[in-house]
Amino acid sequence: MSTFKSLGLDENLLQAITDMGFETPSEVQEKAIPILLQEETDIVSLAQTGTGKTAAFGFPMLQKINPDSRTTQGLILSPTRELCMQITNELVNYGKYVKGLNVVAIYGGASITDQAKQIKKGAQIIVATPGRMKDMIGRRMIDISKIEYCVLDEADEMLNMGFYEDITEILSHSPEDKSTWLFSATMPKEVASIAKKFMHKPIEITVGSKNVSTDSVSHEFYLVNARDRYLALKRLADANPDIFSVVFCRTKRDTQKVAEQLITDGYSAGALHGDLSQNQRDIVMKSFRNRQVQMLVATDVAARGIDVDDITHVINYQLPDEIETYTHRSGRTGRAGKSGVSMVIVSKSEVRKIGAIEKKIQKKFEKKDIPGGMEICEVQLFHLANSIKNTEINHEIDMYLPTINEVLTDFSKEELIKKVFSVEFTRFYNYYKNAKDLNASAGSGDYSENDSKDTVRYFINIGGKDDFDWMSLKDFLRDLLELGKDDVYKVDVKDSFSFFNTDTKHQELVLGVFNDFKLDGRNISVEISKDRGGRGRGGGRGRDRSRGRGRGGFKGKSGGRDKGGFKKRSSGSGDDRPKFAGKSRRRSERPQNSGTGGKRRRRN
Ligand code: ADP
Ligand code: MG
């Protein structure tokens, strides 16, 4: 295995690499860095999002430019302001031991005179978005007539965003004999044509197979009636209390609408789209980065720049028009060695598109059911139990304990537990008890399933914490129970517990095996869940009561901590949700969590 040193990097860069904690080069770095260091060549490099492309071009560029000269020698074009700033930051970090280095970011939405001033001081490397760059070249604020290296980063994204003309214009001001380094996650024909037009015999390197999404992402789809889309979204969020997600909508309007509705319904959500001012976007992104916003609702264009690790779920509220876009969306999760889930909410008329996406990404989707009300109640209940278990005690309350004890003196531990849970749970239960089944039937589609079967849903007290995902848990159960391939289904893994189904005929076997079962010395218990999982339940009448329900009810960020406090929701959106006198706290009154980002439990 190669090291950064063996790739040919200089000592001052190696020192920065050590400081940053990078241990070994990623595949794209391993392939690109030696070539770029040794040859003056054009290159086309295809690698998924999150594979370390910035360093793959950043290090060679830093090593090759002359920091003693004030001439602009390297230009990096990137699609969005966010990315532009990110790349600039990375380069500044990589080059912190390069004396005299000046990397300047050029992007729209900020003062052009300030940027021009910075350039004037002498910038060896400029990182720019195409629009602003073209503008500044036009105003003769920037001279790129002597650049030696030009990087087209996220080329597919730039072309998607309609920057073809701008790029052509910009490059017409650069020398013929420069080297052009193109980096892209995918290779649509537009990128191929730009490579052909602007590059000379480029060396092509590919990491992984082209257009295939990463293995760390599993793909799921949920079939609902179009009018239930929003309710389905909420259920998915409720069934995943620790969700940290990007929700993709197709239009700015839908993006705004869904975000507003989520906020009204008490979720920590935010909107990101092009009609917002740059300042508004920055605020949303900041809240998202530090986890104050758990659900970022975004358009594809606006989300281009998002490079946030640890996103647990990408939710396709609507499918994109272009399949290619799906790859970009799902690539927002499952980064940096973590696993992630890409969920698609589809209506009957769109379900065929799933097959087309499967073909493109060469991965299978799992058809899953929108969780029923009872299942969500159970998830939230156990989540509450775990939150209580993991809560650090706040000793500020010590002085009130005698009085509190006096009030509660007549209750046993058991009664107290029941009461504590009822405080949150009754409310929750009332919202969900009559919730209807949101799953639409597939009709004649390819994705019909065992919905009419006599089925039992089980709860089991192992989950993601024990290193299971749905596939490994399914395998584990099948092996243990000695059942056939399709006999264990609807496996849903949460953090510290999971659900699965078998046909009723296997119920005795399952309960028997788990009657007294230990895994690594720990008692594993399986119980029949009240929810049958997906369809086939009663309670189909009436409207969904979950509207306006306190999703945060069992999870909170009060007191600057991640677990423990109970977030209360704002009042609902004018529906009939029960009101809890004195319990609902307005959002603005909610304790702010200050910088708890790093404390959030990382998912692996
Ligand atoms: P891409 O441009 O391919 O989407 P980035 O260049 O943004 O990926 O890198 C993704 C993340 O991985 C960044 O946080 C970066 O600092 C980190 N990273 C890059 N190379 C390495 C490495 N060799 N070892 C560890 N982390 C790395
Ligand atoms: Mg990148």
Tab-separated table of C-alpha atoms and ligand atoms in Angstrom, residues 4 22-26 29 48-55 90 154 307 309 335, ligand 1:
chain	number	residue	atom	x	y	z
A	4	PHE	CA	1.595	9.951	0.848
A	22	PHE	CA	-4.848	11.583	6.960
A	23	GLU	CA	-3.082	8.252	7.262
A	24	THR	CA	-3.202	6.673	3.847
A	25	PRO	CA	-4.086	8.087	0.455
A	26	SER	CA	-7.505	7.251	-0.912
A	29	GLN	CA	-5.335	10.177	-4.598
A	48	GLN	CA	-17.652	9.174	-6.291
A	49	THR	CA	-18.425	11.989	-3.951
A	50	GLY	CA	-16.492	11.723	-0.724
A	51	THR	CA	-13.504	9.893	-2.147
A	52	GLY	CA	-11.034	12.712	-1.553
A	53	LYS	CA	-10.847	14.375	-4.937
A	54	THR	CA	-9.929	17.772	-3.497
A	55	ALA	CA	-6.654	16.430	-2.158
A	90	GLU	CA	-8.935	22.545	2.342
A	154	GLU	CA	-17.509	18.408	-10.017
A	307	ASP	CA	-20.472	18.238	2.120
A	309	ASP	CA	-20.528	13.885	6.903
A	335	ARG	CA	-19.682	9.079	3.192
B	1	ADP	P1	-14.841	14.570	-2.925
B	1	ADP	O1	-14.392	15.870	-3.516
B	1	ADP	O2	-14.325	13.383	-3.658
B	1	ADP	O3	-16.309	14.515	-2.720
B	1	ADP	P2	-13.469	15.524	-0.606
B	1	ADP	O4	-12.208	15.915	-1.250
B	1	ADP	O5	-14.427	16.613	-0.279
B	1	ADP	O6	-14.206	14.439	-1.473
B	1	ADP	O7	-13.096	14.670	0.693
B	1	ADP	C1	-14.070	14.158	1.558
B	1	ADP	C2	-13.579	14.151	2.999
B	1	ADP	O8	-12.528	13.187	3.177
B	1	ADP	C3	-12.981	15.479	3.424
B	1	ADP	O9	-13.456	15.751	4.725
B	1	ADP	C4	-11.480	15.244	3.430
B	1	ADP	O10	-10.832	16.071	4.381
B	1	ADP	C5	-11.386	13.784	3.788
B	1	ADP	N1	-10.189	13.113	3.220
B	1	ADP	C6	-9.676	13.292	1.986
B	1	ADP	N2	-8.599	12.483	1.795
B	1	ADP	C7	-8.443	11.776	2.926
B	1	ADP	C8	-7.492	10.756	3.348
B	1	ADP	N3	-6.527	10.330	2.551
B	1	ADP	N4	-7.626	10.263	4.594
B	1	ADP	C9	-8.629	10.696	5.400
B	1	ADP	N5	-9.542	11.636	5.072
B	1	ADP	C10	-9.461	12.168	3.847
